[in-house]
CSV table of C-alpha atoms and ligand atoms in Angstrom, one decimal:
chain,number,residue,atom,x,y,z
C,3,UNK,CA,-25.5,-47.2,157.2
C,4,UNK,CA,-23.5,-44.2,158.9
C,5,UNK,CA,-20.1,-45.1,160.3
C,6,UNK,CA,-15.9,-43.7,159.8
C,7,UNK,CA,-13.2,-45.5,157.7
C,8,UNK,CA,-9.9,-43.9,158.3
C,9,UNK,CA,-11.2,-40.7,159.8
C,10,UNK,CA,-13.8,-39.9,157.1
C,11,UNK,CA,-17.8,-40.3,157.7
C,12,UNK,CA,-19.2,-43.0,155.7
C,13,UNK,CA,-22.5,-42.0,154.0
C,14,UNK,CA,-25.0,-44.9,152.3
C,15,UNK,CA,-24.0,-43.2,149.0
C,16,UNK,CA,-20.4,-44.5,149.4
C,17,UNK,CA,-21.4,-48.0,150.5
C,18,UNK,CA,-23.8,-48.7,148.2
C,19,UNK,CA,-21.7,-48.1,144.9
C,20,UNK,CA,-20.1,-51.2,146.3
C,21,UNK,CA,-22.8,-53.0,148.5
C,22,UNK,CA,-25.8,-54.2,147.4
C,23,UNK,CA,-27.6,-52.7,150.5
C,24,UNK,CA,-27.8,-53.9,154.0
C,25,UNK,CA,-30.7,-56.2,153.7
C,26,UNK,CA,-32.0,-59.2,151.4
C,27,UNK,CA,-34.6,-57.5,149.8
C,28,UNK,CA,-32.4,-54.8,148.7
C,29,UNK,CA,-29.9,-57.5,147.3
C,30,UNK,CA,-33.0,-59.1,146.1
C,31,UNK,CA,-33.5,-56.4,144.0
C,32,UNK,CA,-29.7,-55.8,142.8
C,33,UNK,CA,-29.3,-59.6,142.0
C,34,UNK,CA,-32.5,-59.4,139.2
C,35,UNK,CA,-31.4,-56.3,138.1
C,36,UNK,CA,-27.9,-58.4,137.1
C,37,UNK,CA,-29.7,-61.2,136.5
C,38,UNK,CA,-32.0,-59.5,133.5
C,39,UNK,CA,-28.7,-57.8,132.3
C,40,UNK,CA,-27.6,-60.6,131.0
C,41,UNK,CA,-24.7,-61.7,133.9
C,42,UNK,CA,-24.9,-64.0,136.8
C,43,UNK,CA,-24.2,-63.7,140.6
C,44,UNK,CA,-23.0,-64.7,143.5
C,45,UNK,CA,-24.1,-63.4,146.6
C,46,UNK,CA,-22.0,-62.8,149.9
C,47,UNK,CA,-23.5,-62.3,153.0
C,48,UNK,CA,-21.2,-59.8,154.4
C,49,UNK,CA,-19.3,-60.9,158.1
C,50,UNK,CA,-16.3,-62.6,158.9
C,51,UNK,CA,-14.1,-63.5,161.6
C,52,UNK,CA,-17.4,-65.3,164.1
C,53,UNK,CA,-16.4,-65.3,167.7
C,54,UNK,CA,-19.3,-67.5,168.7
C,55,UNK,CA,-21.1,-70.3,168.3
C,56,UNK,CA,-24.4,-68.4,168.2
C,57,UNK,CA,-23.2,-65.7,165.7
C,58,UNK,CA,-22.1,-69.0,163.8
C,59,UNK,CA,-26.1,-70.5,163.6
C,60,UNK,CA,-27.3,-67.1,162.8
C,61,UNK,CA,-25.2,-67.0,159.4
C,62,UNK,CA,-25.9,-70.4,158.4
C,63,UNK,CA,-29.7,-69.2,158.8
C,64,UNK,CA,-29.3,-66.0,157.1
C,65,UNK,CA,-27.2,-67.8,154.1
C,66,UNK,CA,-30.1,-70.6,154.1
C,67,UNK,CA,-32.9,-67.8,153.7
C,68,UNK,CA,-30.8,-66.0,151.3
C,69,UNK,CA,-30.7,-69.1,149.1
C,70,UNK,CA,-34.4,-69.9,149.2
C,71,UNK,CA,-35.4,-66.5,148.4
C,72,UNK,CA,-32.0,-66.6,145.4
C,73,UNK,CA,-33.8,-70.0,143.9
C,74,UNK,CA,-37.1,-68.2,143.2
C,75,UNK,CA,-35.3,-65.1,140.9
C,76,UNK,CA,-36.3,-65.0,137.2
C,77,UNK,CA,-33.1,-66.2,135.3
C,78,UNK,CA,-32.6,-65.4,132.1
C,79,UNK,CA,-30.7,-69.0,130.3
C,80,UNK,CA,-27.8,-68.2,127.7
C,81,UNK,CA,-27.0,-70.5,125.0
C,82,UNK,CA,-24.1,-72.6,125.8
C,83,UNK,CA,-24.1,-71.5,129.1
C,84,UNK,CA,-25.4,-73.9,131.6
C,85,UNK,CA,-24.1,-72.8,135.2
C,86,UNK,CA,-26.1,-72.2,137.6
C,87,UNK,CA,-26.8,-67.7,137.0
C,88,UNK,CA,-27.5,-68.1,141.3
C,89,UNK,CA,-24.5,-68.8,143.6
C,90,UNK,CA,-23.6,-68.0,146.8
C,91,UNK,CA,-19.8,-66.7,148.3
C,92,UNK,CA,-19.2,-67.4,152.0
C,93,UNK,CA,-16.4,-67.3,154.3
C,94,UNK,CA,-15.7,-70.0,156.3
C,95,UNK,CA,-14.6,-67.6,159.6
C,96,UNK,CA,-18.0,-66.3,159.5
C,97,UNK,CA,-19.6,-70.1,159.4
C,98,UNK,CA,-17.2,-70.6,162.7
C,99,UNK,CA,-13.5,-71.4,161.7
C,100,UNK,CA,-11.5,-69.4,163.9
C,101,UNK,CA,-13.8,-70.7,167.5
C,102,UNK,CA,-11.3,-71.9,169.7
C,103,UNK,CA,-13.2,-75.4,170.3
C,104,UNK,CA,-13.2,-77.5,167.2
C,105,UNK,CA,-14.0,-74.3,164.8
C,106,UNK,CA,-13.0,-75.6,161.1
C,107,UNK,CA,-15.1,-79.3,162.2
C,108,UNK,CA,-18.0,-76.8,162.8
C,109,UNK,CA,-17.6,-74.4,159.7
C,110,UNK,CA,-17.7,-77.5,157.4
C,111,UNK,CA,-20.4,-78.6,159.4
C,112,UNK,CA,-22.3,-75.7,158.5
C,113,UNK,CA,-20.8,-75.6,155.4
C,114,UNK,CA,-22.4,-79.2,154.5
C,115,UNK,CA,-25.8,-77.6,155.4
C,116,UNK,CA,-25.7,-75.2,153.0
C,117,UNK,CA,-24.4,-76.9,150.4
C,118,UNK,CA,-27.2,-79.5,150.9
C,119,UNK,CA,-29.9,-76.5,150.5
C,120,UNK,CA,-28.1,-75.1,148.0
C,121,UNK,CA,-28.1,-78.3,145.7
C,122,UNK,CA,-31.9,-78.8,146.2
C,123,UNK,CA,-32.1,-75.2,144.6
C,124,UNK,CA,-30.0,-75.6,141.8
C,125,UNK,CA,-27.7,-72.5,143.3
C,126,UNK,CA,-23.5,-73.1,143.5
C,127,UNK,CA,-21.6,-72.1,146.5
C,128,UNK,CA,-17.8,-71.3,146.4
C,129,UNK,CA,-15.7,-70.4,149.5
C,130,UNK,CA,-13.6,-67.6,149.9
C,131,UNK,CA,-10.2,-66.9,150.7
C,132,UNK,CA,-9.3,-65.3,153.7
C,133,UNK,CA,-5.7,-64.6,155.1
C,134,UNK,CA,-3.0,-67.2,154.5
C,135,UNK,CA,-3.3,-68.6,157.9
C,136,UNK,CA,-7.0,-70.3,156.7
C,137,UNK,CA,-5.4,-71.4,153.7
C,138,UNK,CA,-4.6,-75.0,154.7
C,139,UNK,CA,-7.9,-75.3,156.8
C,140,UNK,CA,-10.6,-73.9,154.0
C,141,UNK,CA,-8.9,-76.1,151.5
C,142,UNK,CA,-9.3,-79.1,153.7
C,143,UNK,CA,-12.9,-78.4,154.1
C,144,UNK,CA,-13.7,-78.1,150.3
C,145,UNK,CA,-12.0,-81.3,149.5
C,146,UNK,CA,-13.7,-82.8,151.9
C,147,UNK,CA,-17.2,-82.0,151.0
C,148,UNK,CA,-16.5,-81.8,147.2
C,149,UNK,CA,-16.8,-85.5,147.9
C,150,UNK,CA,-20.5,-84.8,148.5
C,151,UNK,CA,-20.6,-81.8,146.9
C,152,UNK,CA,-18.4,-82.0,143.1
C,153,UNK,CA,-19.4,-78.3,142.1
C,154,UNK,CA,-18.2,-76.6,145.6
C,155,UNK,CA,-16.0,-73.8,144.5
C,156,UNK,CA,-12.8,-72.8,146.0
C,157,UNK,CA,-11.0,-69.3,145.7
C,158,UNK,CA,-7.2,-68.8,145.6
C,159,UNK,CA,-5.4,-65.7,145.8
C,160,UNK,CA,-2.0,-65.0,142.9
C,161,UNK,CA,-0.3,-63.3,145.7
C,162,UNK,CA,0.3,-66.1,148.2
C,163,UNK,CA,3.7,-68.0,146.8
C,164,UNK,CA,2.1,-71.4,147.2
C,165,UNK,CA,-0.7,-71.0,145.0
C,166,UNK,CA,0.8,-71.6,141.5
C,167,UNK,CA,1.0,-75.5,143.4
C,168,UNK,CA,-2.6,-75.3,144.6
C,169,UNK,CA,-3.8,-74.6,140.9
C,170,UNK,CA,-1.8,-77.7,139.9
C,171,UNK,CA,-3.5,-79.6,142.7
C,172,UNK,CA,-7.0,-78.7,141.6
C,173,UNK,CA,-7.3,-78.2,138.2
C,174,UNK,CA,-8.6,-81.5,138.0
C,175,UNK,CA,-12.1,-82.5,136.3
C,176,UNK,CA,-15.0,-80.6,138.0
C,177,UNK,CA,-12.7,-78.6,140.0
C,178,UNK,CA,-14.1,-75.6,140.1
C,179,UNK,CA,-11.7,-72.8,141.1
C,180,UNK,CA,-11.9,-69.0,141.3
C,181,UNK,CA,-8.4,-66.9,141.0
C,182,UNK,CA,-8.2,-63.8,142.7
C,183,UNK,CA,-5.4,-61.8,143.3
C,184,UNK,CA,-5.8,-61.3,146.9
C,185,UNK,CA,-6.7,-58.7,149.3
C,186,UNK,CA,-5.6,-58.8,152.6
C,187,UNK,CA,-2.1,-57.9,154.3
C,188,UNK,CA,0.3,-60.5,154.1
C,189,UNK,CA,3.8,-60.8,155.3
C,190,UNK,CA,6.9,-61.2,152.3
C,191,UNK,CA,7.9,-64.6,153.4
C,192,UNK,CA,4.7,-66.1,152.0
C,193,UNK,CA,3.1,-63.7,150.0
C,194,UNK,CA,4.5,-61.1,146.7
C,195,UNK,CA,4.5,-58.0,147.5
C,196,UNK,CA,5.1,-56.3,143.9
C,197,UNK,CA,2.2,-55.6,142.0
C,198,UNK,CA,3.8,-56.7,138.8
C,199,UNK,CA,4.9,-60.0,140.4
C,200,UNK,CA,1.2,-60.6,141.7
C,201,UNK,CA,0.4,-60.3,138.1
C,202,UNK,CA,2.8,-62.5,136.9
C,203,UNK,CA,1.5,-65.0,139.4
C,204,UNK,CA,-2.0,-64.2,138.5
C,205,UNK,CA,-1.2,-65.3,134.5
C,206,UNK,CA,0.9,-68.4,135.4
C,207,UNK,CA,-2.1,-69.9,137.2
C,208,UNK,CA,-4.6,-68.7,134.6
C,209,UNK,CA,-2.1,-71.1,132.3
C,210,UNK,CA,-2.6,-74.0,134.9
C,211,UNK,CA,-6.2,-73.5,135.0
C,212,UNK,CA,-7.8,-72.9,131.6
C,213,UNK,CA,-5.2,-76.2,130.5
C,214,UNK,CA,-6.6,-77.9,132.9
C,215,UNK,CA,-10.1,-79.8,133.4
C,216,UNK,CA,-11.8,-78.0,135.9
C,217,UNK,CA,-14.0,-75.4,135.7
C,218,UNK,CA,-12.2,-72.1,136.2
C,219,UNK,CA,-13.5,-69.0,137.3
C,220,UNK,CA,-11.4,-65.8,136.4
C,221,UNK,CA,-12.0,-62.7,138.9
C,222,UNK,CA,-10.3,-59.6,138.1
C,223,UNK,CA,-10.7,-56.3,136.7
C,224,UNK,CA,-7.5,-55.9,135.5
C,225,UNK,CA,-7.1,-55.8,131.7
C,226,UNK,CA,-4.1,-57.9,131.2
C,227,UNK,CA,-5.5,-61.6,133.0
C,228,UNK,CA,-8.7,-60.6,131.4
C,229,UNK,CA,-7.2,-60.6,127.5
C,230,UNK,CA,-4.8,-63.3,128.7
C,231,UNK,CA,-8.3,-65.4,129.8
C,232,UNK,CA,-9.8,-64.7,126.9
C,233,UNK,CA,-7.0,-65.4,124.2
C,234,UNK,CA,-6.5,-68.7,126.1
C,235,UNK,CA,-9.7,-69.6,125.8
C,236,UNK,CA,-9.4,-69.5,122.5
C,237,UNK,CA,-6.2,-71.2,121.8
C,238,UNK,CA,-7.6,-74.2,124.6
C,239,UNK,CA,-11.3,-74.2,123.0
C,240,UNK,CA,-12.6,-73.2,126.0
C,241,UNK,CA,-16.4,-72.2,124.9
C,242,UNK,CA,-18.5,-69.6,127.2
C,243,UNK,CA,-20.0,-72.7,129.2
C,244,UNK,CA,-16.6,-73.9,130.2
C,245,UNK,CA,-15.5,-71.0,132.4
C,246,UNK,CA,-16.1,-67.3,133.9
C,247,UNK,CA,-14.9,-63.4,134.3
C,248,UNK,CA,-15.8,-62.3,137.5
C,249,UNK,CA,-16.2,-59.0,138.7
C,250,UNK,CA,-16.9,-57.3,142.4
C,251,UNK,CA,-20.0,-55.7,142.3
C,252,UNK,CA,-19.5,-51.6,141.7
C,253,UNK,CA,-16.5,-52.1,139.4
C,254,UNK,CA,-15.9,-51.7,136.0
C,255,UNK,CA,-19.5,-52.2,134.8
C,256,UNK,CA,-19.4,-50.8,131.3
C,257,UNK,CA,-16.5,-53.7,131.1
C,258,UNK,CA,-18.6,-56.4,132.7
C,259,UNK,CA,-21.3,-55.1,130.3
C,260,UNK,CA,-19.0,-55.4,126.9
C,261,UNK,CA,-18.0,-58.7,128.2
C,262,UNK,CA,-21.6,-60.7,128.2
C,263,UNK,CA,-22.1,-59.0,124.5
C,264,UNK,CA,-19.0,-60.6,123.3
C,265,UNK,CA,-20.9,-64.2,124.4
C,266,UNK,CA,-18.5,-64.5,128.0
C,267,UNK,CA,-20.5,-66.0,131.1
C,268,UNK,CA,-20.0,-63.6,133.4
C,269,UNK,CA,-20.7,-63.5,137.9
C,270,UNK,CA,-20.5,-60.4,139.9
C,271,UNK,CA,-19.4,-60.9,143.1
C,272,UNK,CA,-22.4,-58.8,145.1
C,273,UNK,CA,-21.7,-58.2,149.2
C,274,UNK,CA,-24.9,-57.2,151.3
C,275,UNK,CA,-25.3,-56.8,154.9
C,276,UNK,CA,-24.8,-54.4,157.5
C,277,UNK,CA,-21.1,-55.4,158.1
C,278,UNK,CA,-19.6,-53.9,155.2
C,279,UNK,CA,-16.6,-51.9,156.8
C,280,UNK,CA,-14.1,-55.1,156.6
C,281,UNK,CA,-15.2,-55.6,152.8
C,282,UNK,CA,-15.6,-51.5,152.1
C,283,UNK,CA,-11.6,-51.1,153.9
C,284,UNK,CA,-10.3,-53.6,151.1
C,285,UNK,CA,-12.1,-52.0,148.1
C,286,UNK,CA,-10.9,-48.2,149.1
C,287,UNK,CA,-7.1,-50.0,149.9
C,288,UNK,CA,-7.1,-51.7,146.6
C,289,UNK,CA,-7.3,-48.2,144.4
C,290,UNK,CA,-6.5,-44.5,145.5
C,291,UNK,CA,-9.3,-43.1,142.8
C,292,UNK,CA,-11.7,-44.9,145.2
C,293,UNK,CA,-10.9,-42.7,147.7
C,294,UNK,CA,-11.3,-39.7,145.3
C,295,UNK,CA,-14.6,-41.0,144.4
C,296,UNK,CA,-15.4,-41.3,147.7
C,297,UNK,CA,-14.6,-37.8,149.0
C,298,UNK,CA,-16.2,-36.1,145.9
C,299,UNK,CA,-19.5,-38.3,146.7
C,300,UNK,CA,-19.0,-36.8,150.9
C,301,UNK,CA,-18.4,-32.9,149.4
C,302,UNK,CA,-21.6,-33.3,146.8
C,303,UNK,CA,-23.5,-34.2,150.0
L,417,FDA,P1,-6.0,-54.6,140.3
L,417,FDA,O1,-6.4,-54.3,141.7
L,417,FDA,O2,-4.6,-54.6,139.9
L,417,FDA,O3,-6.9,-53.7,139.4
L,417,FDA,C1,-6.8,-53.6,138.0
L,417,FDA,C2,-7.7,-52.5,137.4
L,417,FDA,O4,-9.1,-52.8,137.7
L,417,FDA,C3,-7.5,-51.2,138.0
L,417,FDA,O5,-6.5,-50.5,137.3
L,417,FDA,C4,-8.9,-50.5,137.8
L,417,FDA,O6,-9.0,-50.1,136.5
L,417,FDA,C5,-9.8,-51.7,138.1
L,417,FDA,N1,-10.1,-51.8,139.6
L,417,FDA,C6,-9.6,-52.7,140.4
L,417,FDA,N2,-10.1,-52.6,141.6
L,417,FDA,C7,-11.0,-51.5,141.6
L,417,FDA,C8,-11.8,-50.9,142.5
L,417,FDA,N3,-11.8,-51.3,143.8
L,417,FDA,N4,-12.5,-49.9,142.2
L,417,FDA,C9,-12.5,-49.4,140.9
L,417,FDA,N5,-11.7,-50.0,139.9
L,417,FDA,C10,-10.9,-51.0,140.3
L,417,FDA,N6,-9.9,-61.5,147.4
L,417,FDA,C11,-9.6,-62.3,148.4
L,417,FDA,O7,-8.6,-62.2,149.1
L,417,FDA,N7,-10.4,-63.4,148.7
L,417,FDA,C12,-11.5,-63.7,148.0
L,417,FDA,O8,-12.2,-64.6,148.3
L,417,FDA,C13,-11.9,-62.8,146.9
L,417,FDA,N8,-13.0,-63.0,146.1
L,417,FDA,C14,-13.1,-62.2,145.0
L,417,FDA,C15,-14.2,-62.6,144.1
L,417,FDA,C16,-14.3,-61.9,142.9
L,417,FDA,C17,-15.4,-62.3,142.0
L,417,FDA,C18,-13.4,-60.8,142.6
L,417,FDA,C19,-13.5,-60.1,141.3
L,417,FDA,C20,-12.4,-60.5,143.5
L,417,FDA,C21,-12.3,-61.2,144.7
L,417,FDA,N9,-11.3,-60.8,145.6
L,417,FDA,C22,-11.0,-61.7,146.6
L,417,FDA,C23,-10.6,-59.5,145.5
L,417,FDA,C24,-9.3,-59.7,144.7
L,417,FDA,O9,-8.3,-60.4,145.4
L,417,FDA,C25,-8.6,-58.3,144.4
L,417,FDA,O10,-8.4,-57.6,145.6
L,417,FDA,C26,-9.5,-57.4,143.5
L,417,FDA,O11,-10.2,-58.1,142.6
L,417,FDA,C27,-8.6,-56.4,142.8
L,417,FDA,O12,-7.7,-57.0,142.0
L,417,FDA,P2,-7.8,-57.0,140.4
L,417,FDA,O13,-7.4,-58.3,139.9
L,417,FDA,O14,-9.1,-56.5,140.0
L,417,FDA,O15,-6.6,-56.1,139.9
């Protein structure tokens, strides 16, 4: 697990505050661990961005192992909460989106096969959001095969301008819809650049979403969405059962620990695999302590 982001030797220590490990036995082991503590997961397979077909088929099987062996966890039910504790995250460029010959027929394609695993083994799947260029194509998909599949999950991100519209669009019944703020590059002309307008984003489509009939899922660390969530939920009579703070995996753990005592269903988001640098870039980018936390982990060495 040895390799350099921005100039700077990566050592396991580093990776693994934020990455389960790079097999599925070690993620095997991280998901009871969660799982006992009282929260639920969901599980990406880290890799993105497939330029083949083949690298395509050997996802799919990877993700179709990883929910077999996900199905046969010890979960621990809470009362009033009745989502599935197991779910899996995937990106659709690493089920074959971006291959030049028919790519986003092919990711849904793969997508419908695990979604037809995963509903034999009672686990959920939601789709990530990649750049805004995917935006159109992954939402395609997952209206397509929510026709099959109601509890497929979507992920939108504040930053992008057009995604106070999306949450309109799918905060119908069953939708079920995660809201991120959004973590990759993107240009002005479709994307906030401000972090206080991201924000202000984020909360407008929390509004949308928690008033609407779907099934939100809330993913941030930051305190302000996470009061706003939960003073909505109370104002909307939104019970536990009826939607979910999401964490990364690594982050804010006391929090994610203070929020299942105060009754909250709450998922962490847990990456495993041995292509963490994409995923590890974003996390060290999103917060300069990381990076302070990461040197002092490479001088302790
Ligand atoms: P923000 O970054 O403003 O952080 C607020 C506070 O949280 C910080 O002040 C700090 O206290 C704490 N914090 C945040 N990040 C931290 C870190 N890395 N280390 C330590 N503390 C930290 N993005 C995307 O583009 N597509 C996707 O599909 C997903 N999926 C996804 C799922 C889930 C469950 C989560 C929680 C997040 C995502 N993301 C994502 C990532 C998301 O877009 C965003 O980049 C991060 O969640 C950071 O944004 P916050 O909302 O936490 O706020």
């Amino acid at each position: 697990m040895k390799r350099v982001l921005t100039g700077i030797p990566v050592t396991a220590e580093i990776v693994r505050r934020f990455v389960a490990g790079e097999t599925r036995d070690d993620l095997i082991r991280v998901a009871q661990t969660l799982l006992d503590s009282g929260r639920m997961v969901s599980v990406d397979f880290l890799g993105e961005n497939t330029t083949d077909r083949a690298q395509a088929d050997a996802m799919v099987a990877e993700y179709l192992s990883l929910i077999n062996d996900l199905a046969a966890l010890e979960r621990s039910p809470r009362p009033g909460i009745e989502a599935p504790p197991v779910e899996v995250s995937v990106k659709l460029s690493a089920l074959g989106q971006a291959l030049p010959v028919d790519g986003p027929a092919i990711a849904t394609e793969n997508l419908r096969i695990l979604c037809t695993k995963a509903a034999q083994a009672d686990v959920w799947v939601t789709v990530d959001a990649e750049d805004h260029t995917t935006t159109d194509a992954t939402l395609a998909t997952v209206r397509e095969l929510r026709r099959e599949f109601p509890w497929l999950g979507a992920v939108v991100q504040s930053y992008l301008r057009r995604t106070e519209r999306d949450c309109r669009e799918l905060s119908g019944p069953g939708s079920r819809i995660r809201l991120c703020k959004g973590a990759y590059r993107e240009p002005h002309e479709v994307a906030f650049q401000r972090a206080a307008e991201v924000t202000d984003s984020y909360l407008r489509c929390l509004e949308i979403l928690l008033r609407g009939a779907g099934y939100p899922m809330v993913a941030s660390h930051d305190p302000v969405p996470i009061a706003a969530a939960e003073d909505l939920a109370v104002e909307t009579g939104r019970g536990p059962g009826r939607f979910e703070l999401q964490m990364l995996y690594g982050i804010r753990e006391a929090e994610q620990l203070r929020l299942v005592g105060a009754g909250y269903a709450v998922r962490v988001y847990v990456p495993y695999g041995s292509q963490w640098y994409g995923y590890l870039t974003r996390r060290l980018a999103e917060r300069p302590a990381n990076l302070t936390f990461f040197l002092r982990a490479l001088v302790s060495k």
